[in-house]
Short mmCIF file of C-alpha atoms in Angstrom, two decimals:
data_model
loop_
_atom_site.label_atom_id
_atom_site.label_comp_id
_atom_site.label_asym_id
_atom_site.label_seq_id
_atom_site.Cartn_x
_atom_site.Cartn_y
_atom_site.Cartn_z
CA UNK D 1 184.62 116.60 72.41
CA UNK D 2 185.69 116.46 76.04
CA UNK D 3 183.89 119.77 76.89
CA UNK D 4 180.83 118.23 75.13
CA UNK D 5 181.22 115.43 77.82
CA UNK D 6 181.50 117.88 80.44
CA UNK D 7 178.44 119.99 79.37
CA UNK D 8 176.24 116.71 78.86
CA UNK D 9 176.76 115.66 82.09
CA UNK D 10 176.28 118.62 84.05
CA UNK D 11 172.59 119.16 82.28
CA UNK D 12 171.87 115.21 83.15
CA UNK D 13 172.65 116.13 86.94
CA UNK D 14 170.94 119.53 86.67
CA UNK D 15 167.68 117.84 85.50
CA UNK D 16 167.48 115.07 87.77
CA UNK D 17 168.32 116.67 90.52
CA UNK D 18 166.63 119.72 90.15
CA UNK D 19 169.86 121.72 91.23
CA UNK D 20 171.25 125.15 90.09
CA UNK D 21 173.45 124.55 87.02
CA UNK D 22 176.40 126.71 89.12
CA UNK D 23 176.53 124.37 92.09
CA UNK D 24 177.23 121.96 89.73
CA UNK D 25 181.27 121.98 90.16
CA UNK D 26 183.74 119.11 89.58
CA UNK D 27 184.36 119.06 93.50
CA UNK D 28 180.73 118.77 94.20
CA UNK D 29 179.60 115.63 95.97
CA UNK D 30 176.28 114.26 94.63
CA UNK D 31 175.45 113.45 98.26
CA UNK D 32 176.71 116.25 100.53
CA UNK D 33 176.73 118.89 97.83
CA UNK D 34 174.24 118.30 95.68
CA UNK D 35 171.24 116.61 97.91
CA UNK D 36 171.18 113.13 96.17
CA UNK D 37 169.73 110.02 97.71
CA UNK D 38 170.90 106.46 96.94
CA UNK D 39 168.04 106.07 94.52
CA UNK D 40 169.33 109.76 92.74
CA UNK D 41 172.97 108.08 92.45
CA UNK D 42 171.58 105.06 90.85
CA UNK D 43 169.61 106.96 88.86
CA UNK D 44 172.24 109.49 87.43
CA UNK D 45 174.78 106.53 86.99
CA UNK D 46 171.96 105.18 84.57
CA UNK D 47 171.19 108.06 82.76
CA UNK D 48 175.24 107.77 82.17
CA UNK D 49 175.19 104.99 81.01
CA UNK D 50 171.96 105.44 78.32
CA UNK D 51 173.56 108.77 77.30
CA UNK D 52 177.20 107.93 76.14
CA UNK D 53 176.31 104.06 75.76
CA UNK D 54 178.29 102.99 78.45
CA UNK D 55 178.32 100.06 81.17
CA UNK D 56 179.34 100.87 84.04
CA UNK D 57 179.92 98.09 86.60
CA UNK D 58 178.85 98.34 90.44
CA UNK D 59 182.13 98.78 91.35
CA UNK D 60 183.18 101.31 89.73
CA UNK D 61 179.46 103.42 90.11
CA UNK D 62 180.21 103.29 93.55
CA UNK D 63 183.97 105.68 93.47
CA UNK D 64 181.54 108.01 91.70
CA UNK D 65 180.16 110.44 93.91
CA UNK D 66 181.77 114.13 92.64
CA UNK D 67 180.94 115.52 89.58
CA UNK D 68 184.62 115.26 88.57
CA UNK D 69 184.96 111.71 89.07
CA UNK D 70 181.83 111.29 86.77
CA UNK D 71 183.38 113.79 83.97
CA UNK D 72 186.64 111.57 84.67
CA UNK D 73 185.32 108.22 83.99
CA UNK D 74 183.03 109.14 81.20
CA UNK D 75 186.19 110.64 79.29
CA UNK D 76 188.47 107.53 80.11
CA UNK D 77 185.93 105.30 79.40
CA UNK D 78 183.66 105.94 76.60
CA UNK D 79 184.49 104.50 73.22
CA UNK D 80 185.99 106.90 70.97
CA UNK W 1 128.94 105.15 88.85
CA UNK W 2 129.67 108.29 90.65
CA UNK W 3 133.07 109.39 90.07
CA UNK W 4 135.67 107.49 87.90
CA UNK W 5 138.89 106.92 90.40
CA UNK W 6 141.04 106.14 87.90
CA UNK W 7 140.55 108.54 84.69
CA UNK W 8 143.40 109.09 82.39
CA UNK W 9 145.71 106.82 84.27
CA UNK W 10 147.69 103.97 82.44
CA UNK W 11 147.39 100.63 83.97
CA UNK W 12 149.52 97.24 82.95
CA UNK W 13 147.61 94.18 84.18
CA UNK W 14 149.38 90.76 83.95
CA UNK W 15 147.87 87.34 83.45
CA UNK W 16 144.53 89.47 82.71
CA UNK W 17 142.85 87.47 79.74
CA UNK W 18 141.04 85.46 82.51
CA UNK W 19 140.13 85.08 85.80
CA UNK W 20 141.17 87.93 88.82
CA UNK W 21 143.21 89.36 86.28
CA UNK W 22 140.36 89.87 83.80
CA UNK W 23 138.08 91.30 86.41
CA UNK W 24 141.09 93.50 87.98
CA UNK W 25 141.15 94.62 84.16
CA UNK W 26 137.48 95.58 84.06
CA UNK W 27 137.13 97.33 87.33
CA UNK W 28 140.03 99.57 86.35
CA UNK W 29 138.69 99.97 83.11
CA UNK W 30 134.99 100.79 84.30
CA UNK W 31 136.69 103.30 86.68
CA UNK W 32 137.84 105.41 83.51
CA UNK W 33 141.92 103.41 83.49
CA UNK W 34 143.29 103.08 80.21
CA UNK W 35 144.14 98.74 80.64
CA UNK W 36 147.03 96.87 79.07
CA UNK W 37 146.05 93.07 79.04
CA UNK W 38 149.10 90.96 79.00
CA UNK W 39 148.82 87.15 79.01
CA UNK W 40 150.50 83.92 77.72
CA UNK W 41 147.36 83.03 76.24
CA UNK W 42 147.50 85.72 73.46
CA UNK W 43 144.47 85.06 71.41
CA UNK W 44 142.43 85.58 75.44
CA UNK W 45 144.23 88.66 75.88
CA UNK W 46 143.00 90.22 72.47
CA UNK W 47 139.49 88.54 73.16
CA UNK W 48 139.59 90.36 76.55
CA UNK W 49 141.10 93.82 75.24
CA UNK W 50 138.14 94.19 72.80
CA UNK W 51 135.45 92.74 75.01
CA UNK W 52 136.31 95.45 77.74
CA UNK W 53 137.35 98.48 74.87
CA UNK W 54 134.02 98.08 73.94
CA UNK W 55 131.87 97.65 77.18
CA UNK W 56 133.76 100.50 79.01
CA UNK W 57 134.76 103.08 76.20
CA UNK W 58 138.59 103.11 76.61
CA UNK W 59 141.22 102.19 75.05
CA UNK W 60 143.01 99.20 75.57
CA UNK W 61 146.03 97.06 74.22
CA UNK W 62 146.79 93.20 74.35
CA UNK W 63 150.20 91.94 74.85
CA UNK W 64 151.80 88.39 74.27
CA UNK W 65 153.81 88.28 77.24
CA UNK W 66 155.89 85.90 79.59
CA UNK W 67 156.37 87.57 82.83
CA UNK W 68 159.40 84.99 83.52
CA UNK W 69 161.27 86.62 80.31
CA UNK W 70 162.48 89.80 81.76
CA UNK W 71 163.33 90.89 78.18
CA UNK W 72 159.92 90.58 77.06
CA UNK W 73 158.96 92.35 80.25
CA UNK W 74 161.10 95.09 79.05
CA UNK W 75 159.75 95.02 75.57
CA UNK W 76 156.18 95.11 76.66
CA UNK W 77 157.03 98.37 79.20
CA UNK W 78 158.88 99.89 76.50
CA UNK W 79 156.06 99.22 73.79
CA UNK W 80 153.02 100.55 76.68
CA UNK W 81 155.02 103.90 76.99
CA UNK W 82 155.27 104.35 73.27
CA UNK W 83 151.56 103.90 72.66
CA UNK W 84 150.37 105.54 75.99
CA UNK W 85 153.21 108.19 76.65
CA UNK W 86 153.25 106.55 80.40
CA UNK W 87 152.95 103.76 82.89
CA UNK W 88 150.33 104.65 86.39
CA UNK W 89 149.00 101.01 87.38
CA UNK W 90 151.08 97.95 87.40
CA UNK W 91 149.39 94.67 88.96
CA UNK W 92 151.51 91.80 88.84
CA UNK W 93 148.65 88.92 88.87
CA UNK W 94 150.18 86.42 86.69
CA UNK W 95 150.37 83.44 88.26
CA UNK W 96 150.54 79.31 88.13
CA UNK W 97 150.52 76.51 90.59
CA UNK W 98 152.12 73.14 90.24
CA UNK W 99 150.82 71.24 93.01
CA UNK W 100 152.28 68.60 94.88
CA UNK W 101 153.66 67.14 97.90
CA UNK W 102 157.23 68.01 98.66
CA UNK W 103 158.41 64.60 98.82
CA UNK W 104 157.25 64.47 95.22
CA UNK W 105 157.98 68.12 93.56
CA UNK W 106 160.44 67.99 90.62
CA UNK W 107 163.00 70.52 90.82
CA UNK W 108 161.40 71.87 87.44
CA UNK W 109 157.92 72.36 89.28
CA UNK W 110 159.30 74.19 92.01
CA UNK W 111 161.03 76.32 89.50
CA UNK W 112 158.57 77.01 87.38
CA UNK W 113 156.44 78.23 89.70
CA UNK W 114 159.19 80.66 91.17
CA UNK W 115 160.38 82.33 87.61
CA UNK W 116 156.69 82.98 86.93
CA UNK W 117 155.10 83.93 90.30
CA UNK W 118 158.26 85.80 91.46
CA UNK W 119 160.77 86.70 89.59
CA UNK W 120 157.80 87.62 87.33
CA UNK W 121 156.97 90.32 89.95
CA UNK W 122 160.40 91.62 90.04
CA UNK W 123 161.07 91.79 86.30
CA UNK W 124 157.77 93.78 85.61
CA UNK W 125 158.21 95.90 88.54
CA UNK W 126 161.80 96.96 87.71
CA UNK W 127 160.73 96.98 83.89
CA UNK W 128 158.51 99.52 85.11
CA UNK W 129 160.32 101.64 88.00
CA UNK W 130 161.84 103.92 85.74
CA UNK W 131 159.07 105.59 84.32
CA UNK W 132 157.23 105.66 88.32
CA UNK W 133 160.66 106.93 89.67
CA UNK W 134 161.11 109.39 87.05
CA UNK W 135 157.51 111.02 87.43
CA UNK W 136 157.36 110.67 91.17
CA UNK W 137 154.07 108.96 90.84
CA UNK W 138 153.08 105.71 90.55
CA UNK W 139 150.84 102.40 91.56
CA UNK W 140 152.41 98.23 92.13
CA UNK W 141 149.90 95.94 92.91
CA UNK W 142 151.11 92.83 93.69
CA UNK W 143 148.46 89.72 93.87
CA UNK W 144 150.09 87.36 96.71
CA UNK W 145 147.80 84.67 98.45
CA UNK W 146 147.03 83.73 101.48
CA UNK W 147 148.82 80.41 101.24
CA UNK W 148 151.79 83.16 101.31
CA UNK W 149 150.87 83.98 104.99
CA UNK W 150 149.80 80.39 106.39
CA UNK W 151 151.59 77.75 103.82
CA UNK W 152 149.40 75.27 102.64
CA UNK W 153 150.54 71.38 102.15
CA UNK W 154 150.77 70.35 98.38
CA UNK W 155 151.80 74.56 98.02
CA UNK W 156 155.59 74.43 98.70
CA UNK W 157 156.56 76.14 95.32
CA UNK W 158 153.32 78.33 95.18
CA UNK W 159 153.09 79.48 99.02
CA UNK W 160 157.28 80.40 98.96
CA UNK W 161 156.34 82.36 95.85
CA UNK W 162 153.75 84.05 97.56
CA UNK W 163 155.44 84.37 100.26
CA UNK W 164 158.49 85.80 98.55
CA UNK W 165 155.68 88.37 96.91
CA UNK W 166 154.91 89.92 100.38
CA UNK W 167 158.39 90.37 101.68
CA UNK W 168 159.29 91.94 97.41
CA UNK W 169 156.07 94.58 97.82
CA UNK W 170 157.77 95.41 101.39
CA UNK W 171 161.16 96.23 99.80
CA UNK W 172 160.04 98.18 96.99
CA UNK W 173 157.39 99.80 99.08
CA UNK W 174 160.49 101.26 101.24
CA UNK W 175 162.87 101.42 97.85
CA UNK W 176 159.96 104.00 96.22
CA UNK W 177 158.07 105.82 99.23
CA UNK W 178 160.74 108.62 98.45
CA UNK W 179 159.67 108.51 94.92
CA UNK W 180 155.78 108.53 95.85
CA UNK W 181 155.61 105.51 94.37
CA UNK W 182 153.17 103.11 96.54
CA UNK W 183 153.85 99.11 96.42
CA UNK W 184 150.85 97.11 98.35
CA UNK W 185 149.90 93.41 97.67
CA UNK W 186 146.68 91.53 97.80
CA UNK W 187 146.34 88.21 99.84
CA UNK W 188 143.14 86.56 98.25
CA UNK W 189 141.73 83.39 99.38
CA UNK W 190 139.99 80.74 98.39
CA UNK W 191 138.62 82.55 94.83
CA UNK W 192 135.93 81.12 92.23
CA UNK W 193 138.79 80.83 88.80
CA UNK W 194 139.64 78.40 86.94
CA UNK W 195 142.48 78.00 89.41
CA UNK W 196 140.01 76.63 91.70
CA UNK W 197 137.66 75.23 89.51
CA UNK W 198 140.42 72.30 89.62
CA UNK W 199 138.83 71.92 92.93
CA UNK W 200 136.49 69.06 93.81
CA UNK W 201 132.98 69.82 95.24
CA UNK W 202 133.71 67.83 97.93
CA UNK W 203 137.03 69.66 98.72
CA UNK W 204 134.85 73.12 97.93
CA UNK W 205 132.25 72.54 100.75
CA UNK W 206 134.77 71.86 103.11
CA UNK W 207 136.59 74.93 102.47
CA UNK W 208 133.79 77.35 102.57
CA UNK W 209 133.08 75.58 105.86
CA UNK W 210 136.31 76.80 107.23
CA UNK W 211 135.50 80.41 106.10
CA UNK W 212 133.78 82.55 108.43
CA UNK W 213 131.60 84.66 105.80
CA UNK W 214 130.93 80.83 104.65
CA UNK W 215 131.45 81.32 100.84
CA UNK W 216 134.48 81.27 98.22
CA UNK W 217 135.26 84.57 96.96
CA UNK W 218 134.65 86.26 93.68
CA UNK W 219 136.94 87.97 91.29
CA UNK W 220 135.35 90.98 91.84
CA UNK W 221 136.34 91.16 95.38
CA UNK W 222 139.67 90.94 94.73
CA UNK W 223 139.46 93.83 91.68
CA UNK W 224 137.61 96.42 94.45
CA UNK W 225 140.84 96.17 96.44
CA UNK W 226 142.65 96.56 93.56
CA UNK W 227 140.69 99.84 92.66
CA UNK W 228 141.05 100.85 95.94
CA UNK W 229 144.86 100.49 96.01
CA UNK W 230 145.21 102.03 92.62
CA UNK W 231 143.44 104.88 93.40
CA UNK W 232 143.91 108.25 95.31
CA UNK W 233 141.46 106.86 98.41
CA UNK W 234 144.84 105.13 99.31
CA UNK W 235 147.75 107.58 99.28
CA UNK W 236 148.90 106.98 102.62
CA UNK W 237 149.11 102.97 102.13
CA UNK W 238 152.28 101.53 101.53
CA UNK W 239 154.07 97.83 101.72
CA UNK W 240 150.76 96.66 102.80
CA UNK W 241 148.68 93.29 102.42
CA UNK W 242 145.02 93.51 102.62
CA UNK W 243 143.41 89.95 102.98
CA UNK W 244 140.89 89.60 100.87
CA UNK W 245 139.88 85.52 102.16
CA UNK W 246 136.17 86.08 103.65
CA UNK W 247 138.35 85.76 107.02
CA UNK W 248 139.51 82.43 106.59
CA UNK W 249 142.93 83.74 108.18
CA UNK W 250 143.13 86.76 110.14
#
């Protein structure tokens, strides 16, 4: 289940932000690593959200900016 | 008609049954648009859907809508993409005015005027940013006034909406330029609708007095500049007003 998680989210960022699918590591940074503007970031944390039915508050969007921390909030927070 | 500008695109009009809205709808139309017509008035909207289906040879769908109800915005965005596979065009032209002098506006008439006029902008135009973000492409057309850009007394509620128009296309003119997405706004003047109709002679002559090309406006003046800004002629143009007042304010 948890690797599903993993493997979703890494095709979401691959397709929206047109990166290769092997810079896409858990220490990547959507901004420094990965080329994202503010409008990307809002974007992926959307596509998050529609995907695995979630709502995730501004506050919390904002702490994610590594493809880790996304993997590690999905996990925690999606409802089993 | 040389060229159509606007063939295959997908274009939302609000408040379109009548008035600038209905002649925004049949300029885009003649130009080869495919035209959602949204109003209030739903039985004008269908009335207006088949009337230009027919006279321009596209298709066209008519749409109950609120634009103050940003859940039927949603709806209606969500409903337009099923049926057309995509959203090109939005003009936000749904409008109202509740007239009166300051000392005298209710609280509901200045709010009324503000859901629809404003935050009707911003709940079609975020209904709608999705798809235009997504596909790096995409058209806002906002219809301000020119009351927006010189006040008017007996306007408070409908210049600050107007007003507040302007200064929204500016923001999401910056917020989408990355996206290709271009956000302009319209500033008509003094324009023969029913809005104006209200008007008396009197009142009418004096105005066109204090226009220089001496004459109210038609809708079709205002739908060119639509046509213009929803078409590739005006790719570099964004978080723009074009007055469209026969020069009653420069």
């Amino acid at each position: 289940m948890s690797q599903d998680i993993e493997a979703k989210v890494k095709e979401i960022i691959v397709e929206r932000l047109g990166v290769d699918p092997t810079e896409v590591v858990p220490a990547a940074s959507f901004v420094n690593d990965l080329g994202a503007d503010s409008l990307d970031t809002v974007e992926l944390v959307m596509a998050f959200e529609e995907e695995f039915g979630l709502e995730i508050p501004d506050d919390a969007a904002g702490k994610i900016q590594t493809v880790g921390q996304a993997i590690e909030y999905i996990k925690a927070n999606k409802k089993q | 008609m040389c060229e159509k500008r606007l063939e295959g695109k997908v274009s939302i009009v609000t408040g379109s049954a009548s008035g600038i809205g209905r002649s925004i709808a049949e300029k885009f139309a003649a130009e080869g648009a495919k035209v959602v017509i949204s109003d209030v008035n739903v039985e004008g909207a269908r009335r207006t859907a088949s009337e230009i289906a027919s006279g321009a040879g596209v298709e066209t769908m008519a749409v109950n809508l609120n634009v103050a109800d940003s859940a039927e915005c949603d709806a209606v965005v969500k409903s337009v993409i099923e049926k057309f596979g995509k959203i090109d065009i939005l003009v936000n032209n749904a409008g109202i005015t509740k007239d009166g002098l300051i000392i005298r506006m209710t609280d509901e008439d200045w709010l009324k005027v503000i859901d629809i006029n404003l935050k009707g902008v911003f709940n079609m135009t975020r209904a709608c940013a999705r798809d235009m973000l997504r596909k790096k492409s995409g058209r806002v057309i906002n219809i301000a006034s020119v009351v927006g850009l010189m006040g008017n007394a007996g306007q408070a509620n409908y210049s600050a909406s107007k007003g507040g128009v302007i200064a929204l296309t500016k923001t999401c003119a910056r917020e989408f330029a990355s996206r290709g997405v271009l956000v302009n706004a319209i500033a008509p003047g003094f324009i023969k609708t029913a809005m104006t109709a209200a008007l008396s002679d009197e009142m009418k002559t004096k105005l066109a007095q204090q226009i220089p090309l001496g004459r109210l406006g038609e809708p079709e003046d205002v739908a060119s500049a639509a046509a213009f800004l929803a078409s590739e002629d005006s790719s570099y143009i964004t978080g723009h007003v074009i007055s469209v007042n026969g020069g009653m304010y420069m």
